[in-house]
Amino acid sequence: MADGARIADPAVEARLARLDELLERLESGGESAEALESVGLLTEVYGEALARMLDGADAALLDRVSGDELLAHLLVLHSLHPEPPERRAERAVERLRPAVRERGGDLEWLGVEGDVARVRVESGGGGCGSGCGAGGGDVTEVVRATVLAAAPELRAVEAVTPERPKPPAFVPLATLTTRRGAERPQEAR
């Protein structure tokens, strides 16, 4: 990138995925301790440079930087994101909500308890048909991955499913159609 060309978001995502693969390989191969240490030191130095840049940033720049997915990822990586994890996780759920609603489901942010995010997940069903592509478990997994990517400081995401109303108790039809006085024969006196 010596020519100053910018990398499009899909290409950035592909590079990040490849970087994750390479780091996993380094971690699993014990002889690569120097490579891991180099990556760690480079990350620390770049994090310090980013922190120094943000020290002089005004609110408008902080908003723009934290709103950009790639830059927000870097801020989180270096524990520099100006928003608390709870707010980032809530925004992630709100970004997913229209797609889930489109498929007949819904999401509701319930908050954070300790270091666990809680989200009500209602899977689509009725009008969705077979072309939806995502069942309840798939939706829950997407919610988990999205929330933890936005707020990796959280330990887990608890998907709370709504309680279904209990069906009414069975009432025999005969009890509804029989008159009170006619229920039992009168006893002779």
PDB file of C-alpha atoms in Angstrom:
ATOM      1  CA  MET A   1       0.000   0.000   0.000  1.00  0.00           C
ATOM      2  CA  ALA A   2       2.896   2.338  -0.613  1.00  0.00           C
ATOM      3  CA  ASP A   3       0.850   4.195  -3.232  1.00  0.00           C
ATOM      4  CA  GLY A   4      -1.679   5.405  -0.593  1.00  0.00           C
ATOM      5  CA  ALA A   5      -4.556   3.337  -1.970  1.00  0.00           C
ATOM      6  CA  ARG A   6      -7.354   2.607   0.491  1.00  0.00           C
ATOM      7  CA  ILE A   7      -8.579  -0.894   1.273  1.00  0.00           C
ATOM      8  CA  ALA A   8     -12.304  -1.525   0.819  1.00  0.00           C
ATOM      9  CA  ASP A   9     -14.210  -2.887   3.830  1.00  0.00           C
ATOM     10  CA  PRO A  10     -14.662  -6.424   2.399  1.00  0.00           C
ATOM     11  CA  ALA A  11     -10.917  -6.603   1.735  1.00  0.00           C
ATOM     12  CA  VAL A  12     -10.206  -5.388   5.284  1.00  0.00           C
ATOM     13  CA  GLU A  13     -12.499  -8.091   6.673  1.00  0.00           C
ATOM     14  CA  ALA A  14     -10.713 -10.720   4.548  1.00  0.00           C
ATOM     15  CA  ARG A  15      -7.325  -9.538   5.819  1.00  0.00           C
ATOM     16  CA  LEU A  16      -8.517  -9.613   9.442  1.00  0.00           C
ATOM     17  CA  ALA A  17      -9.817 -13.160   8.987  1.00  0.00           C
ATOM     18  CA  ARG A  18      -6.479 -14.219   7.453  1.00  0.00           C
ATOM     19  CA  LEU A  19      -4.598 -12.538  10.296  1.00  0.00           C
ATOM     20  CA  ASP A  20      -6.677 -14.488  12.823  1.00  0.00           C
ATOM     21  CA  GLU A  21      -5.796 -17.732  10.996  1.00  0.00           C
ATOM     22  CA  LEU A  22      -2.092 -16.910  10.981  1.00  0.00           C
ATOM     23  CA  LEU A  23      -2.067 -15.977  14.672  1.00  0.00           C
ATOM     24  CA  GLU A  24      -3.828 -19.241  15.559  1.00  0.00           C
ATOM     25  CA  ARG A  25      -1.158 -21.157  13.627  1.00  0.00           C
ATOM     26  CA  LEU A  26       1.595 -19.246  15.426  1.00  0.00           C
ATOM     27  CA  GLU A  27       0.042 -19.986  18.797  1.00  0.00           C
ATOM     28  CA  SER A  28      -0.285 -23.708  18.075  1.00  0.00           C
ATOM     29  CA  GLY A  29       3.320 -24.088  16.852  1.00  0.00           C
ATOM     30  CA  GLY A  30       5.530 -23.739  19.946  1.00  0.00           C
ATOM     31  CA  GLU A  31       8.665 -22.839  17.956  1.00  0.00           C
ATOM     32  CA  SER A  32       7.172 -19.493  16.923  1.00  0.00           C
ATOM     33  CA  ALA A  33       7.507 -17.700  20.269  1.00  0.00           C
ATOM     34  CA  GLU A  34       9.624 -14.921  18.733  1.00  0.00           C
ATOM     35  CA  ALA A  35       7.045 -14.269  16.026  1.00  0.00           C
ATOM     36  CA  LEU A  36       4.257 -14.023  18.610  1.00  0.00           C
ATOM     37  CA  GLU A  37       6.338 -11.719  20.778  1.00  0.00           C
ATOM     38  CA  SER A  38       7.034  -9.528  17.729  1.00  0.00           C
ATOM     39  CA  VAL A  39       3.338  -9.283  16.905  1.00  0.00           C
ATOM     40  CA  GLY A  40       2.568  -8.475  20.549  1.00  0.00           C
ATOM     41  CA  LEU A  41       5.173  -5.730  20.734  1.00  0.00           C
ATOM     42  CA  LEU A  42       4.045  -4.255  17.417  1.00  0.00           C
ATOM     43  CA  THR A  43       0.460  -4.234  18.664  1.00  0.00           C
ATOM     44  CA  GLU A  44       1.479  -2.479  21.889  1.00  0.00           C
ATOM     45  CA  VAL A  45       3.450   0.210  20.030  1.00  0.00           C
ATOM     46  CA  TYR A  46       0.636   0.829  17.534  1.00  0.00           C
ATOM     47  CA  GLY A  47      -1.831   0.968  20.428  1.00  0.00           C
ATOM     48  CA  GLU A  48       0.260   3.620  22.139  1.00  0.00           C
ATOM     49  CA  ALA A  49       0.406   5.624  18.884  1.00  0.00           C
ATOM     50  CA  LEU A  50      -3.363   5.383  18.539  1.00  0.00           C
ATOM     51  CA  ALA A  51      -3.863   6.489  22.177  1.00  0.00           C
ATOM     52  CA  ARG A  52      -1.630   9.515  21.621  1.00  0.00           C
ATOM     53  CA  MET A  53      -3.629  10.457  18.537  1.00  0.00           C
ATOM     54  CA  LEU A  54      -6.900  10.178  20.460  1.00  0.00           C
ATOM     55  CA  ASP A  55      -5.563  12.293  23.335  1.00  0.00           C
ATOM     56  CA  GLY A  56      -5.903  15.357  21.095  1.00  0.00           C
ATOM     57  CA  ALA A  57      -9.139  14.340  19.411  1.00  0.00           C
ATOM     58  CA  ASP A  58     -12.310  16.382  19.805  1.00  0.00           C
ATOM     59  CA  ALA A  59     -15.763  14.836  20.332  1.00  0.00           C
ATOM     60  CA  ALA A  60     -16.611  14.928  16.616  1.00  0.00           C
ATOM     61  CA  LEU A  61     -13.474  12.981  15.682  1.00  0.00           C
ATOM     62  CA  LEU A  62     -14.067  10.470  18.479  1.00  0.00           C
ATOM     63  CA  ASP A  63     -17.618   9.919  17.190  1.00  0.00           C
ATOM     64  CA  ARG A  64     -16.394   9.380  13.629  1.00  0.00           C
ATOM     65  CA  VAL A  65     -13.596   7.040  14.698  1.00  0.00           C
ATOM     66  CA  SER A  66     -15.779   4.978  17.035  1.00  0.00           C
ATOM     67  CA  GLY A  67     -18.502   4.783  14.367  1.00  0.00           C
ATOM     68  CA  ASP A  68     -16.167   3.270  11.765  1.00  0.00           C
ATOM     69  CA  GLU A  69     -16.214  -0.521  12.126  1.00  0.00           C
ATOM     70  CA  LEU A  70     -12.489  -1.042  11.472  1.00  0.00           C
ATOM     71  CA  LEU A  71     -11.344   1.836  13.666  1.00  0.00           C
ATOM     72  CA  ALA A  72     -13.780   0.811  16.411  1.00  0.00           C
ATOM     73  CA  HIS A  73     -12.226  -2.671  16.274  1.00  0.00           C
ATOM     74  CA  LEU A  74      -8.786  -1.131  16.806  1.00  0.00           C
ATOM     75  CA  LEU A  75     -10.065   0.991  19.695  1.00  0.00           C
ATOM     76  CA  VAL A  76     -11.531  -2.100  21.366  1.00  0.00           C
ATOM     77  CA  LEU A  77      -8.341  -4.095  20.719  1.00  0.00           C
ATOM     78  CA  HIS A  78      -6.325  -1.455  22.550  1.00  0.00           C
ATOM     79  CA  SER A  79      -8.960  -0.784  25.274  1.00  0.00           C
ATOM     80  CA  LEU A  80      -9.390   2.769  23.988  1.00  0.00           C
ATOM     81  CA  HIS A  81     -13.008   2.774  22.841  1.00  0.00           C
ATOM     82  CA  PRO A  82     -14.791   5.801  24.324  1.00  0.00           C
ATOM     83  CA  GLU A  83     -18.110   3.967  24.753  1.00  0.00           C
ATOM     84  CA  PRO A  84     -18.675   1.352  27.465  1.00  0.00           C
ATOM     85  CA  PRO A  85     -19.112  -2.266  26.337  1.00  0.00           C
ATOM     86  CA  GLU A  86     -22.792  -2.201  27.326  1.00  0.00           C
ATOM     87  CA  ARG A  87     -23.552   0.597  24.865  1.00  0.00           C
ATOM     88  CA  ARG A  88     -21.568  -1.012  22.036  1.00  0.00           C
ATOM     89  CA  ALA A  89     -23.355  -4.329  22.606  1.00  0.00           C
ATOM     90  CA  GLU A  90     -26.749  -2.614  22.635  1.00  0.00           C
ATOM     91  CA  ARG A  91     -25.971  -0.868  19.333  1.00  0.00           C
ATOM     92  CA  ALA A  92     -24.911  -4.199  17.818  1.00  0.00           C
ATOM     93  CA  VAL A  93     -28.285  -5.718  18.742  1.00  0.00           C
ATOM     94  CA  GLU A  94     -30.125  -2.714  17.311  1.00  0.00           C
ATOM     95  CA  ARG A  95     -28.187  -3.071  14.022  1.00  0.00           C
ATOM     96  CA  LEU A  96     -29.276  -6.734  13.769  1.00  0.00           C
ATOM     97  CA  ARG A  97     -32.889  -6.096  14.705  1.00  0.00           C
ATOM     98  CA  PRO A  98     -34.233  -5.045  11.245  1.00  0.00           C
ATOM     99  CA  ALA A  99     -32.842  -8.193   9.578  1.00  0.00           C
ATOM    100  CA  VAL A 100     -34.339 -10.437  12.275  1.00  0.00           C
ATOM    101  CA  ARG A 101     -37.697  -8.638  12.040  1.00  0.00           C
ATOM    102  CA  GLU A 102     -37.622  -9.055   8.270  1.00  0.00           C
ATOM    103  CA  ARG A 103     -37.581 -12.808   8.878  1.00  0.00           C
ATOM    104  CA  GLY A 104     -40.496 -12.715  11.305  1.00  0.00           C
ATOM    105  CA  GLY A 105     -38.534 -12.607  14.565  1.00  0.00           C
ATOM    106  CA  ASP A 106     -37.429  -9.905  16.945  1.00  0.00           C
ATOM    107  CA  LEU A 107     -34.607  -8.943  19.282  1.00  0.00           C
ATOM    108  CA  GLU A 108     -34.734  -6.902  22.467  1.00  0.00           C
ATOM    109  CA  TRP A 109     -31.731  -5.633  24.391  1.00  0.00           C
ATOM    110  CA  LEU A 110     -32.169  -6.561  28.075  1.00  0.00           C
ATOM    111  CA  GLY A 111     -28.873  -5.203  29.390  1.00  0.00           C
ATOM    112  CA  VAL A 112     -25.766  -6.576  31.048  1.00  0.00           C
ATOM    113  CA  GLU A 113     -25.589  -8.528  34.294  1.00  0.00           C
ATOM    114  CA  GLY A 114     -22.012  -8.735  35.495  1.00  0.00           C
ATOM    115  CA  ASP A 115     -20.104  -9.440  32.299  1.00  0.00           C
ATOM    116  CA  VAL A 116     -22.947 -11.269  30.497  1.00  0.00           C
ATOM    117  CA  ALA A 117     -25.108  -9.512  27.901  1.00  0.00           C
ATOM    118  CA  ARG A 118     -28.788 -10.494  27.882  1.00  0.00           C
ATOM    119  CA  VAL A 119     -30.848 -10.372  24.688  1.00  0.00           C
ATOM    120  CA  ARG A 120     -34.420 -11.567  24.155  1.00  0.00           C
ATOM    121  CA  VAL A 121     -34.396 -13.591  20.937  1.00  0.00           C
ATOM    122  CA  GLU A 122     -37.671 -14.399  19.251  1.00  0.00           C
ATOM    123  CA  SER A 123     -37.161 -16.558  16.178  1.00  0.00           C
ATOM    124  CA  GLY A 124     -39.143 -16.034  13.037  1.00  0.00           C
ATOM    125  CA  GLY A 125     -41.664 -18.656  12.258  1.00  0.00           C
ATOM    126  CA  GLY A 126     -45.028 -18.097  10.747  1.00  0.00           C
ATOM    127  CA  GLY A 127     -44.614 -16.068   7.575  1.00  0.00           C
ATOM    128  CA  CYS A 128     -40.998 -16.897   7.048  1.00  0.00           C
ATOM    129  CA  GLY A 129     -41.276 -19.997   4.915  1.00  0.00           C
ATOM    130  CA  SER A 130     -38.382 -22.218   3.978  1.00  0.00           C
ATOM    131  CA  GLY A 131     -36.356 -19.463   2.329  1.00  0.00           C
ATOM    132  CA  CYS A 132     -35.433 -17.636   5.516  1.00  0.00           C
ATOM    133  CA  GLY A 133     -32.102 -19.296   5.900  1.00  0.00           C
ATOM    134  CA  ALA A 134     -31.909 -18.933   9.662  1.00  0.00           C
ATOM    135  CA  GLY A 135     -33.582 -20.902  12.395  1.00  0.00           C
ATOM    136  CA  GLY A 136     -33.709 -19.862  16.035  1.00  0.00           C
ATOM    137  CA  GLY A 137     -30.305 -21.342  16.819  1.00  0.00           C
ATOM    138  CA  ASP A 138     -28.741 -19.555  13.864  1.00  0.00           C
ATOM    139  CA  VAL A 139     -30.186 -16.216  14.974  1.00  0.00           C
ATOM    140  CA  THR A 140     -28.914 -16.764  18.507  1.00  0.00           C
ATOM    141  CA  GLU A 141     -25.418 -17.584  17.236  1.00  0.00           C
ATOM    142  CA  VAL A 142     -25.337 -14.491  15.006  1.00  0.00           C
ATOM    143  CA  VAL A 143     -26.441 -12.343  17.955  1.00  0.00           C
ATOM    144  CA  ARG A 144     -23.716 -13.857  20.166  1.00  0.00           C
ATOM    145  CA  ALA A 145     -20.978 -13.362  17.579  1.00  0.00           C
ATOM    146  CA  THR A 146     -22.054  -9.811  16.768  1.00  0.00           C
ATOM    147  CA  VAL A 147     -22.338  -8.694  20.393  1.00  0.00           C
ATOM    148  CA  LEU A 148     -19.002 -10.237  21.402  1.00  0.00           C
ATOM    149  CA  ALA A 149     -17.279  -8.704  18.364  1.00  0.00           C
ATOM    150  CA  ALA A 150     -18.576  -5.263  19.373  1.00  0.00           C
ATOM    151  CA  ALA A 151     -17.820  -5.751  23.068  1.00  0.00           C
ATOM    152  CA  PRO A 152     -15.222  -8.487  23.618  1.00  0.00           C
ATOM    153  CA  GLU A 153     -14.889  -7.391  27.237  1.00  0.00           C
ATOM    154  CA  LEU A 154     -18.136  -9.239  27.870  1.00  0.00           C
ATOM    155  CA  ARG A 155     -17.756 -12.908  28.772  1.00  0.00           C
ATOM    156  CA  ALA A 156     -20.929 -14.248  27.183  1.00  0.00           C
ATOM    157  CA  VAL A 157     -24.307 -13.484  25.646  1.00  0.00           C
ATOM    158  CA  GLU A 158     -27.382 -15.070  27.165  1.00  0.00           C
ATOM    159  CA  ALA A 159     -30.213 -15.492  24.692  1.00  0.00           C
ATOM    160  CA  VAL A 160     -33.481 -15.239  26.594  1.00  0.00           C
ATOM    161  CA  THR A 161     -36.406 -16.787  24.776  1.00  0.00           C
ATOM    162  CA  PRO A 162     -39.835 -15.351  25.478  1.00  0.00           C
ATOM    163  CA  GLU A 163     -42.145 -17.456  27.569  1.00  0.00           C
ATOM    164  CA  ARG A 164     -45.003 -18.807  25.536  1.00  0.00           C
ATOM    165  CA  PRO A 165     -48.412 -18.278  27.065  1.00  0.00           C
ATOM    166  CA  LYS A 166     -49.841 -21.398  28.652  1.00  0.00           C
ATOM    167  CA  PRO A 167     -52.800 -22.857  26.810  1.00  0.00           C
ATOM    168  CA  PRO A 168     -56.076 -22.501  28.656  1.00  0.00           C
ATOM    169  CA  ALA A 169     -57.023 -25.333  30.957  1.00  0.00           C
ATOM    170  CA  PHE A 170     -59.291 -27.965  29.405  1.00  0.00           C
ATOM    171  CA  VAL A 171     -62.920 -27.359  30.200  1.00  0.00           C
ATOM    172  CA  PRO A 172     -65.289 -30.157  29.138  1.00  0.00           C
ATOM    173  CA  LEU A 173     -67.980 -28.916  26.791  1.00  0.00           C
ATOM    174  CA  ALA A 174     -70.684 -30.554  28.908  1.00  0.00           C
ATOM    175  CA  THR A 175     -69.927 -28.243  31.822  1.00  0.00           C
ATOM    176  CA  LEU A 176     -70.481 -25.227  29.648  1.00  0.00           C
ATOM    177  CA  THR A 177     -73.788 -26.358  28.149  1.00  0.00           C
ATOM    178  CA  THR A 178     -75.467 -27.861  31.245  1.00  0.00           C
ATOM    179  CA  ARG A 179     -77.667 -25.620  33.350  1.00  0.00           C
ATOM    180  CA  ARG A 180     -76.900 -25.327  36.983  1.00  0.00           C
ATOM    181  CA  GLY A 181     -80.249 -26.480  38.249  1.00  0.00           C
ATOM    182  CA  ALA A 182     -80.290 -29.443  35.910  1.00  0.00           C
ATOM    183  CA  GLU A 183     -76.899 -30.772  36.919  1.00  0.00           C
ATOM    184  CA  ARG A 184     -78.233 -33.397  39.326  1.00  0.00           C
ATOM    185  CA  PRO A 185     -81.653 -34.743  39.977  1.00  0.00           C
ATOM    186  CA  GLN A 186     -83.431 -33.291  42.938  1.00  0.00           C
ATOM    187  CA  GLU A 187     -83.700 -35.531  45.907  1.00  0.00           C
ATOM    188  CA  ALA A 188     -87.106 -36.435  47.236  1.00  0.00           C
ATOM    189  CA  ARG A 189     -87.977 -35.032  50.593  1.00  0.00           C
TER     190      ARG A 189
END
